[in-house]
Short mmCIF file of C-alpha atoms in Angstrom, two decimals:
data_model
loop_
_atom_site.label_atom_id
_atom_site.label_comp_id
_atom_site.label_asym_id
_atom_site.label_seq_id
_atom_site.Cartn_x
_atom_site.Cartn_y
_atom_site.Cartn_z
CA UNK A 17 272.11 181.26 220.55
CA UNK A 18 271.07 177.71 219.66
CA UNK A 19 270.02 176.47 216.25
CA UNK A 20 266.32 176.58 217.04
CA UNK A 21 266.55 180.23 218.01
CA UNK A 22 268.55 181.07 214.91
CA UNK A 23 266.05 179.26 212.73
CA UNK A 24 263.11 181.02 214.31
CA UNK A 25 264.67 184.44 214.00
CA UNK A 26 265.76 183.79 210.42
CA UNK A 27 262.27 182.75 209.38
CA UNK A 28 260.88 185.88 211.05
CA UNK A 29 263.34 187.96 209.01
CA UNK A 30 262.21 186.32 205.79
CA UNK A 31 258.60 187.11 206.61
CA UNK A 32 258.92 190.57 208.15
CA UNK A 33 261.69 192.03 206.02
CA UNK A 34 261.49 190.25 202.69
CA UNK A 35 257.72 189.82 202.83
CA UNK A 36 257.78 186.08 202.16
CA UNK A 37 254.83 183.83 203.07
CA UNK A 38 255.53 181.99 206.30
CA UNK A 39 253.74 178.83 205.12
CA UNK A 40 256.12 178.44 202.19
CA UNK A 41 259.26 178.51 204.33
CA UNK A 42 260.72 175.07 205.07
CA UNK A 43 264.36 174.20 205.69
CA UNK A 44 264.53 172.49 202.31
CA UNK A 45 262.95 175.39 200.45
CA UNK A 46 265.23 176.79 197.77
CA UNK A 47 265.37 180.58 197.72
CA UNK A 48 265.30 180.98 193.98
CA UNK A 49 263.17 178.06 192.79
CA UNK A 50 260.71 177.64 195.65
CA UNK A 51 260.50 181.05 197.30
CA UNK A 52 261.04 183.11 194.13
CA UNK A 53 263.74 185.18 195.76
CA UNK A 54 265.84 186.62 192.97
CA UNK A 55 269.58 187.34 193.13
CA UNK A 56 269.05 190.81 194.59
CA UNK A 57 266.76 189.34 197.20
CA UNK A 58 269.42 186.84 198.22
CA UNK A 59 271.90 189.67 198.74
CA UNK A 60 269.31 191.53 200.80
CA UNK A 61 268.78 188.45 202.91
CA UNK A 62 272.49 188.12 203.57
CA UNK A 63 272.76 191.73 204.61
CA UNK A 64 269.77 191.29 206.91
CA UNK A 65 271.39 188.20 208.43
CA UNK A 66 274.63 190.08 209.00
CA UNK A 67 272.79 192.99 210.63
CA UNK A 68 270.47 190.93 212.78
CA UNK A 69 272.91 188.25 213.95
CA UNK A 70 275.93 190.55 214.04
CA UNK A 71 278.04 188.29 211.85
CA UNK A 72 280.00 188.66 208.64
CA UNK A 73 279.28 186.34 205.74
CA UNK A 74 281.90 186.63 202.99
CA UNK A 75 280.70 186.44 199.38
CA UNK A 76 282.42 183.08 198.65
CA UNK A 77 280.42 181.44 201.43
CA UNK A 78 277.25 183.35 200.60
CA UNK A 79 277.32 182.01 197.06
CA UNK A 80 276.87 178.50 198.42
CA UNK A 81 273.57 179.25 200.15
CA UNK A 82 270.70 177.87 198.11
CA UNK A 83 268.21 176.74 200.78
CA UNK A 84 266.80 178.16 203.98
CA UNK A 85 268.50 175.39 205.93
CA UNK A 86 271.89 176.31 204.46
CA UNK A 87 271.35 179.91 205.55
CA UNK A 88 270.66 178.69 209.08
CA UNK A 89 273.83 176.55 208.90
CA UNK A 90 276.03 179.47 207.93
CA UNK A 91 274.61 181.77 210.59
CA UNK A 92 275.00 179.07 213.21
CA UNK A 93 278.63 178.55 212.24
CA UNK A 94 279.38 182.26 212.54
CA UNK A 95 277.35 183.05 215.64
CA UNK A 96 278.78 180.30 217.72
CA UNK A 97 282.30 180.67 216.32
CA UNK B 22 247.93 208.97 155.09
CA UNK B 23 245.80 210.86 157.66
CA UNK B 24 247.28 211.23 161.13
CA UNK B 25 246.09 208.67 163.67
CA UNK B 26 243.84 210.15 166.31
CA UNK B 27 244.54 209.63 169.99
CA UNK B 28 241.86 209.42 172.65
CA UNK B 29 241.79 209.03 176.44
CA UNK B 30 240.14 205.82 177.58
CA UNK B 31 241.21 205.47 181.20
CA UNK B 32 242.16 207.59 184.22
CA UNK B 33 243.80 206.94 187.57
CA UNK B 34 245.30 209.01 190.36
CA UNK B 35 246.54 209.12 193.91
CA UNK B 36 247.12 212.67 195.11
CA UNK B 37 246.77 214.92 198.16
CA UNK B 38 243.01 215.27 197.65
CA UNK B 39 242.14 211.61 197.20
CA UNK B 40 243.09 208.08 196.32
CA UNK B 41 241.08 207.68 193.13
CA UNK B 42 239.55 209.74 190.36
CA UNK B 43 235.96 210.13 191.55
CA UNK B 44 236.85 211.31 195.05
CA UNK B 45 239.52 213.59 193.64
CA UNK B 46 237.16 215.26 191.21
CA UNK B 47 234.44 215.67 193.80
CA UNK B 48 236.85 217.40 196.19
CA UNK B 49 238.41 219.50 193.45
CA UNK B 50 235.01 220.85 192.52
CA UNK B 51 234.25 221.49 196.19
CA UNK B 52 237.44 223.54 196.51
CA UNK B 53 239.03 221.34 199.15
CA UNK B 54 242.66 222.02 200.10
CA UNK B 55 245.09 219.12 200.44
CA UNK B 56 247.73 221.27 202.14
CA UNK B 57 248.68 220.87 205.80
CA UNK B 58 251.58 220.71 208.21
CA UNK B 59 254.06 218.08 207.07
CA UNK B 60 253.61 214.73 208.83
CA UNK B 61 256.20 212.62 207.01
CA UNK B 62 258.90 214.02 209.29
CA UNK B 63 259.27 216.80 211.85
CA UNK B 64 259.48 220.06 209.89
CA UNK B 65 260.11 222.33 212.90
CA UNK B 66 263.66 223.21 211.85
CA UNK B 67 262.60 224.31 208.38
CA UNK B 68 261.44 227.74 207.24
CA UNK B 69 258.63 226.00 205.35
CA UNK B 70 256.68 223.46 207.38
CA UNK B 71 253.77 222.70 205.07
CA UNK B 72 253.07 220.50 202.07
CA UNK B 73 250.29 218.67 200.28
CA UNK B 74 250.80 215.07 201.29
CA UNK B 75 248.99 211.98 200.05
CA UNK B 76 247.23 210.70 203.15
CA UNK B 77 246.34 207.14 204.05
CA UNK B 78 248.10 205.62 201.07
CA UNK B 79 248.62 201.93 201.75
CA UNK B 80 250.62 200.25 199.01
CA UNK B 81 249.44 196.89 200.32
CA UNK B 82 246.01 197.76 198.93
CA UNK B 83 247.64 197.30 195.52
CA UNK B 84 250.33 194.63 195.94
CA UNK B 85 251.94 192.32 198.48
CA UNK B 86 254.69 193.55 200.79
CA UNK B 87 257.43 191.69 198.95
CA UNK B 88 256.61 193.84 195.91
CA UNK B 89 256.00 197.26 197.44
CA UNK B 90 259.03 197.14 199.68
CA UNK B 91 261.15 197.13 196.50
CA UNK B 92 259.61 200.35 195.28
CA UNK B 93 260.18 203.94 196.22
CA UNK B 94 257.02 205.81 197.22
CA UNK B 95 256.98 207.59 193.85
CA UNK B 96 256.91 204.26 192.04
CA UNK B 97 254.15 202.96 194.35
CA UNK B 98 252.07 206.02 193.46
CA UNK B 99 252.53 205.51 189.73
CA UNK B 100 251.80 201.81 190.02
CA UNK B 101 248.57 202.55 191.89
CA UNK B 102 247.43 205.23 189.44
CA UNK B 103 248.26 202.98 186.49
CA UNK B 104 246.42 200.05 188.03
CA UNK B 105 243.32 202.23 188.38
CA UNK B 106 243.64 203.61 184.85
CA UNK B 107 244.04 200.23 183.15
CA UNK B 108 241.05 198.88 185.07
CA UNK B 109 239.09 201.99 184.12
CA UNK B 110 239.99 201.45 180.48
CA UNK B 111 239.07 197.76 180.69
CA UNK B 112 242.53 196.74 179.50
CA UNK B 113 244.44 193.68 180.58
CA UNK B 114 247.40 192.04 178.82
CA UNK B 115 248.44 188.44 179.15
CA UNK B 116 252.13 187.79 179.69
CA UNK B 117 252.48 186.18 176.28
CA UNK B 118 249.96 188.20 174.33
CA UNK B 119 250.80 189.76 171.00
CA UNK B 120 248.74 192.82 171.88
CA UNK B 121 251.10 193.53 174.77
CA UNK B 122 253.77 194.53 172.25
CA UNK B 123 251.51 197.31 171.06
CA UNK B 124 251.08 198.82 174.54
CA UNK B 125 253.78 201.02 176.08
CA UNK B 126 254.52 203.51 178.80
CA UNK B 127 255.82 207.05 179.00
CA UNK B 128 256.33 208.31 182.53
CA UNK B 129 257.28 211.80 183.65
CA UNK B 130 259.01 212.43 186.93
CA UNK B 131 261.11 215.27 188.23
CA UNK B 132 263.43 213.38 190.48
CA UNK B 133 262.35 209.76 190.85
CA UNK B 134 263.13 207.96 194.10
CA UNK B 135 264.29 210.90 196.17
CA UNK B 136 263.08 209.54 199.51
CA UNK B 137 265.04 206.34 198.94
CA UNK B 138 268.05 208.41 197.85
CA UNK B 139 267.99 210.32 201.11
CA UNK B 140 267.57 207.14 203.17
CA UNK B 141 270.33 205.22 201.46
CA UNK B 142 272.79 208.09 201.61
CA UNK B 143 272.15 208.15 205.35
CA UNK B 144 272.90 204.41 205.46
CA UNK B 145 276.10 204.96 203.48
CA UNK B 146 277.35 207.71 205.76
CA UNK B 147 276.21 206.20 209.05
CA UNK B 148 276.82 202.49 208.49
CA UNK B 149 279.20 202.25 205.55
CA UNK B 150 279.05 201.15 201.91
CA UNK B 151 278.42 197.47 202.70
CA UNK B 152 275.06 198.35 204.22
CA UNK B 153 273.65 200.16 201.21
CA UNK B 154 270.71 198.12 199.95
CA UNK B 155 271.21 196.04 196.79
CA UNK B 156 267.91 197.57 195.69
CA UNK B 157 268.97 201.16 196.32
CA UNK B 158 269.83 202.02 192.74
CA UNK B 159 266.79 200.28 191.33
CA UNK B 160 264.51 202.18 193.71
CA UNK B 161 266.09 205.52 192.95
CA UNK B 162 266.25 205.73 189.18
CA UNK B 163 263.27 207.65 187.77
CA UNK B 164 262.53 205.22 184.98
CA UNK B 165 262.00 202.21 187.23
CA UNK B 166 258.36 203.03 187.91
CA UNK B 167 257.77 202.73 184.16
CA UNK B 168 259.76 199.51 184.09
CA UNK B 169 257.79 198.06 186.98
CA UNK B 170 254.40 198.67 185.41
CA UNK B 171 255.62 197.10 182.19
CA UNK B 172 256.72 194.03 184.18
CA UNK B 173 253.57 193.69 186.25
CA UNK B 174 251.00 194.66 183.61
CA UNK B 175 252.82 193.08 180.63
CA UNK B 176 253.36 196.14 178.52
CA UNK B 177 256.06 195.44 175.97
CA UNK B 178 255.71 198.48 173.71
CA UNK B 179 257.88 201.62 173.75
CA UNK B 180 258.82 202.54 177.31
CA UNK B 181 260.54 205.75 178.42
CA UNK B 182 260.77 208.26 181.22
CA UNK B 183 260.87 212.00 180.62
CA UNK B 184 262.65 214.24 183.07
CA UNK B 185 261.78 217.91 182.54
CA UNK B 186 261.02 219.01 186.09
CA UNK B 187 257.53 220.46 186.42
CA UNK B 188 256.79 219.85 182.74
CA UNK B 189 257.70 216.17 182.89
CA UNK B 190 254.32 214.51 182.78
CA UNK B 191 252.89 216.99 180.28
CA UNK B 192 255.79 215.93 178.07
CA UNK B 193 255.04 212.31 178.92
CA UNK B 194 251.47 212.64 177.68
CA UNK B 195 252.56 214.50 174.57
CA UNK B 196 255.36 212.08 173.76
CA UNK B 197 253.06 209.09 174.29
CA UNK B 198 250.55 210.71 171.96
CA UNK B 199 253.23 211.05 169.29
CA UNK B 200 254.21 207.38 169.69
CA UNK B 201 250.64 206.36 168.94
CA UNK B 202 250.31 208.89 166.10
CA UNK B 203 253.31 207.44 164.31
CA UNK B 204 252.00 203.92 164.68
CA UNK B 205 254.47 202.45 167.19
CA UNK B 206 251.78 201.58 169.71
CA UNK B 207 248.00 201.38 169.95
CA UNK B 208 247.79 201.99 173.69
CA UNK B 209 250.07 204.04 175.88
CA UNK B 210 250.10 204.35 179.65
CA UNK B 211 251.05 208.02 180.06
CA UNK B 212 251.46 209.81 183.32
CA UNK B 213 253.59 211.28 186.02
CA UNK B 214 254.66 210.80 189.58
CA UNK B 215 256.53 212.55 192.32
CA UNK B 216 257.15 211.78 195.98
CA UNK B 217 259.73 214.32 197.00
CA UNK B 218 258.47 215.45 200.39
CA UNK B 219 261.59 214.73 202.41
CA UNK B 220 264.00 216.84 204.42
CA UNK B 221 266.46 217.30 201.60
CA UNK B 222 263.95 218.55 199.04
CA UNK B 223 262.21 220.77 201.54
CA UNK B 224 265.53 222.30 202.47
CA UNK B 225 266.57 222.70 198.85
CA UNK B 226 263.37 224.39 197.75
CA UNK B 227 263.38 226.54 200.90
CA UNK B 228 266.94 227.67 200.26
CA UNK B 229 265.96 228.53 196.70
CA UNK B 230 263.14 230.65 198.16
CA UNK B 231 260.68 228.87 195.92
CA UNK B 232 258.13 227.66 198.47
CA UNK B 233 255.51 229.32 200.65
CA UNK B 234 256.20 229.99 204.32
CA UNK B 235 252.57 230.42 205.29
CA UNK B 236 252.99 227.86 208.07
CA UNK B 237 250.32 229.31 210.34
CA UNK B 238 247.55 228.75 207.80
CA UNK B 239 248.60 225.93 205.48
CA UNK B 240 245.32 225.48 203.64
CA UNK B 241 245.57 229.04 202.30
CA UNK B 242 249.24 228.95 201.36
CA UNK B 243 248.81 227.89 197.74
CA UNK B 244 247.14 230.95 196.27
CA UNK B 245 247.90 231.19 192.56
CA UNK B 246 247.43 234.60 190.95
CA UNK B 247 246.62 236.20 194.31
CA UNK B 248 248.55 239.34 195.27
CA UNK B 249 249.79 237.74 198.50
CA UNK B 250 251.19 234.56 197.00
CA UNK B 251 254.64 233.71 198.34
CA UNK B 252 255.74 230.57 196.58
CA UNK B 253 254.50 227.12 195.70
CA UNK B 254 253.55 224.36 198.09
CA UNK B 255 255.20 220.98 197.55
CA UNK B 256 252.77 218.23 196.63
CA UNK B 257 253.17 214.55 195.85
CA UNK B 258 251.23 211.92 193.96
CA UNK B 259 250.66 210.41 190.56
CA UNK B 260 248.21 210.46 187.69
CA UNK B 261 247.92 208.12 184.73
CA UNK B 262 245.99 208.52 181.50
CA UNK B 263 245.42 205.64 179.13
CA UNK B 264 245.92 206.98 175.61
CA UNK B 265 244.67 204.92 172.72
CA UNK B 266 244.51 204.98 168.96
CA UNK B 267 240.94 205.94 168.08
CA UNK B 268 240.35 202.98 165.77
CA UNK B 269 241.70 200.56 168.34
CA UNK B 270 239.41 202.10 170.98
CA UNK B 271 236.29 202.01 168.83
CA UNK B 272 237.00 198.46 167.63
CA UNK B 273 236.93 197.20 171.21
CA UNK B 274 234.01 199.38 172.25
CA UNK B 275 236.01 201.43 174.74
CA UNK B 276 234.48 204.39 176.53
CA UNK B 277 236.20 207.53 175.36
CA UNK B 278 236.69 210.46 177.73
CA UNK B 279 238.22 212.98 175.34
CA UNK B 280 240.70 213.35 172.50
CA UNK B 281 244.27 214.56 172.66
CA UNK B 282 244.29 217.24 169.99
CA UNK B 283 247.50 219.14 170.41
CA UNK B 284 250.96 219.12 171.95
CA UNK B 285 253.36 222.04 171.92
CA UNK B 286 256.82 222.48 173.37
CA UNK B 287 259.43 225.18 173.64
CA UNK B 288 262.41 226.23 175.74
CA UNK B 289 262.71 229.61 177.38
CA UNK B 290 266.47 229.58 177.06
CA UNK B 291 266.56 232.19 179.78
CA UNK B 292 267.19 231.13 183.40
CA UNK B 293 267.41 228.05 185.61
CA UNK B 294 264.33 228.94 187.63
CA UNK B 295 262.79 232.20 186.43
CA UNK B 296 260.56 232.30 183.37
CA UNK B 297 261.50 234.62 180.53
CA UNK B 298 259.88 237.98 181.30
CA UNK B 299 256.87 238.46 179.08
CA UNK B 300 256.40 234.70 178.82
CA UNK B 301 257.55 234.37 175.22
CA UNK B 302 258.58 230.74 175.60
CA UNK B 303 255.33 229.74 177.28
CA UNK B 304 253.38 231.56 174.58
CA UNK B 305 255.22 229.63 171.86
CA UNK B 306 254.42 226.31 173.51
CA UNK B 307 250.74 227.22 173.68
CA UNK B 308 250.75 228.42 170.07
CA UNK B 309 252.35 225.17 168.92
CA UNK B 310 249.80 223.12 170.81
CA UNK B 311 247.00 225.09 169.19
CA UNK B 312 248.58 224.73 165.75
CA UNK B 313 248.96 220.99 166.31
CA UNK B 314 245.29 220.88 167.27
CA UNK B 315 244.39 223.09 164.31
CA UNK B 316 242.43 225.37 166.61
CA UNK B 317 242.22 229.10 167.09
CA UNK B 318 242.83 230.35 170.64
CA UNK B 319 239.20 231.41 170.85
CA UNK B 320 238.19 227.74 170.62
CA UNK B 321 239.65 227.06 174.08
CA UNK B 322 236.93 227.04 176.72
CA UNK B 323 239.12 226.40 179.75
CA UNK B 324 242.81 226.70 180.61
CA UNK B 325 244.27 224.72 183.48
CA UNK B 326 247.20 226.99 184.25
CA UNK B 327 250.61 226.00 185.48
CA UNK B 328 249.71 228.51 188.21
CA UNK B 329 252.26 227.54 190.84
CA UNK B 330 251.58 230.45 193.23
CA UNK B 331 255.05 231.87 192.73
CA UNK B 332 255.37 235.56 192.08
CA UNK B 333 257.20 234.99 188.83
CA UNK B 334 255.21 232.22 187.21
CA UNK B 335 251.72 233.55 187.72
CA UNK B 336 252.47 237.01 186.32
CA UNK B 337 254.48 235.66 183.41
CA UNK B 338 251.96 232.99 182.55
CA UNK B 339 249.23 235.63 182.54
CA UNK B 340 251.26 237.69 180.09
CA UNK B 341 251.86 234.62 177.91
CA UNK B 342 248.15 233.80 177.81
CA UNK B 343 247.39 237.36 176.75
CA UNK B 344 250.00 237.14 174.00
CA UNK B 345 248.39 234.03 172.57
CA UNK B 346 244.73 234.70 173.25
CA UNK B 347 244.69 238.51 172.86
CA UNK B 348 241.24 239.82 173.81
CA UNK B 349 239.88 236.27 174.13
CA UNK B 350 242.11 235.91 177.20
CA UNK B 351 239.67 237.93 179.26
CA UNK B 352 236.75 235.72 178.42
CA UNK B 353 238.48 232.38 179.00
CA UNK B 354 238.14 230.75 182.41
CA UNK B 355 241.55 229.87 183.81
CA UNK B 356 242.14 227.99 187.01
CA UNK B 357 245.05 226.52 188.89
CA UNK B 358 244.25 223.30 190.69
CA UNK B 359 247.65 223.62 192.37
CA UNK B 360 245.72 225.90 194.74
CA UNK B 361 244.22 222.67 196.11
CA UNK B 362 246.68 219.89 195.31
CA UNK B 363 249.91 221.79 195.75
CA UNK B 364 252.59 221.33 193.11
CA UNK B 365 253.03 217.70 192.12
CA UNK B 366 256.21 218.67 190.26
CA UNK B 367 256.86 215.88 187.77
CA UNK B 368 253.32 214.61 188.38
CA UNK B 369 251.57 217.92 187.79
CA UNK B 370 251.18 217.78 184.03
CA UNK B 371 249.40 214.44 184.14
CA UNK B 372 247.09 215.34 187.02
CA UNK B 373 246.20 218.62 185.36
CA UNK B 374 245.53 216.84 182.07
CA UNK B 375 243.19 214.55 183.99
CA UNK B 376 241.41 217.68 185.28
CA UNK B 377 241.00 218.96 181.71
CA UNK B 378 239.52 215.63 180.61
CA UNK B 379 236.97 215.66 183.43
CA UNK B 380 236.14 219.32 182.82
CA UNK B 381 235.24 218.34 179.27
CA UNK B 382 233.22 215.34 180.40
CA UNK B 383 231.21 217.16 183.08
CA UNK B 384 231.08 220.76 181.87
CA UNK B 385 232.51 221.91 185.20
CA UNK B 386 235.73 223.79 185.81
CA UNK B 387 237.41 223.59 189.23
CA UNK B 388 238.25 226.80 191.08
CA UNK B 389 241.45 228.57 191.96
CA UNK B 390 240.96 228.62 195.72
CA UNK B 391 242.46 231.11 198.19
CA UNK B 392 241.89 233.94 195.76
CA UNK B 393 241.21 237.08 197.79
CA UNK B 394 243.32 239.98 196.60
CA UNK B 395 243.70 240.61 192.88
CA UNK B 396 247.16 241.38 191.57
CA UNK B 397 247.16 244.07 188.86
CA UNK B 398 249.58 241.92 186.85
CA UNK B 399 247.14 239.00 186.98
CA UNK B 400 243.85 240.40 185.81
CA UNK B 401 242.22 237.48 184.02
CA UNK B 402 239.32 235.28 185.11
CA UNK B 403 240.83 232.65 187.42
CA UNK B 404 237.50 231.07 188.48
CA UNK B 405 238.01 232.33 192.01
CA UNK B 406 237.07 230.08 194.91
CA UNK B 407 234.04 228.33 193.41
CA UNK B 408 233.75 225.77 190.65
CA UNK B 409 231.77 226.88 187.66
CA UNK B 410 229.55 225.22 185.09
CA UNK B 411 231.13 225.82 181.69
CA UNK B 412 230.61 223.87 178.50
CA UNK B 413 234.14 222.75 177.75
CA UNK B 414 234.66 221.47 174.22
CA UNK B 415 238.38 222.25 174.25
CA UNK B 416 240.71 222.61 177.21
CA UNK B 417 244.38 223.52 177.42
CA UNK B 418 246.86 222.72 180.16
CA UNK B 419 250.22 224.42 180.68
CA UNK B 420 253.28 223.05 182.44
CA UNK B 421 256.58 224.89 182.76
CA UNK B 422 259.66 223.39 184.36
CA UNK B 423 262.82 224.72 186.00
CA UNK B 424 265.32 225.05 183.19
CA UNK B 425 262.74 226.71 180.96
CA UNK B 426 260.98 223.61 179.67
CA UNK B 427 257.53 224.59 178.38
CA UNK B 428 254.78 222.18 177.45
CA UNK B 429 251.15 222.71 176.51
CA UNK B 430 248.46 220.15 175.70
CA UNK B 431 245.04 220.62 174.16
CA UNK B 432 242.24 218.15 174.84
CA UNK B 433 238.90 218.10 173.08
CA UNK B 434 235.47 216.61 173.41
CA UNK B 435 235.17 213.50 171.32
#
């Protein structure tokens, strides 16, 4: 799965599962400040990523995700590992 | 110092008859049944296959997906009913307003987020602990619906959730009334909610032999006081009343529906499901409500009974009413709207209070439908099958919960 596919699928997840507005989602968008995703929402997102991409994202790495782009990075690193 | 008076200034509901007060009342007076074959899941394996479901409820009519997906169905119902009620009362609180600290919430619910509980336990068992949602606990706990409305509507006053089974939202209304009476709030959102129509609850109630098995004719299954009643029908939904200090209401020119005059409570101290034979506990709750209202039983023009359509409740409640009302019992119209809505469990007390308020406003009492064969043990006037025009200056509602929790409320024309 290439980065573009991962990005597209991840954005779809944010919209369909977390109910975020598609127009607000850019790679630079910060989950907490820009998208108003609280700490529980971030955990939900990580679980959704794990389920949908069939990867495991340990907590120490998850803690470093602050933007949409960083989430794509982590998934990419695990999927293509 | 004279006791503060508490009035009702707003109403809201979503229930098996309708999404909204006006449609609900219209259908209740028409004698419409909200009971049918269960659609939420396939009930074929169950001995009871019927319930009174809320149909066509779309939480997105009230809030965006990112909000409603974090709420169990029971919380969505309460949020919707509360939204209606606050709008009806013409009340809105800014996030930083001082007034918001004088507005609180008391919610009653029997079991809170049961549907979410069932779903997440399935996730736990089928996919492991790591897959349980981070929101699972917050969706399940009964109080969260009260928390959510305080967050979204900016209500920073006293905020609690009462859990007394089928008496829960009668207690909620009574407790909210007391909070206003003692001066800790000027406005209280008071109501109840339940959304328990899921496999687990259906199985549990069926195993307890509490619910009707009239699967071939669902609309007639809830038949309170009728000789052929065979158990209650599960319902779901929510109702919210806005309670307000009278001076606060008049100062802002609020429309007043009715006054909360009395609240009485007792415990049967008898059995986990069966009422005390003779209905002594229920009678005491009614007597206390009347004493609190400073009214004689003969002043009551309408009783909305607990009337679950179980063999035990309906006979015992009849006996209790006779104990309190003596000869006046025979001349007092009594109806059970559970005949139409099913049993909203934790939500019943609030919905039935709403019925009392509208009965006062319109001088109409809704019927007990499906009444065809009188039971010698239930020989009072249950307003069979057709609504009736009655001048209602004072109405009483009864709610009795598993565990022997008895609550009675008296409402009066203002």
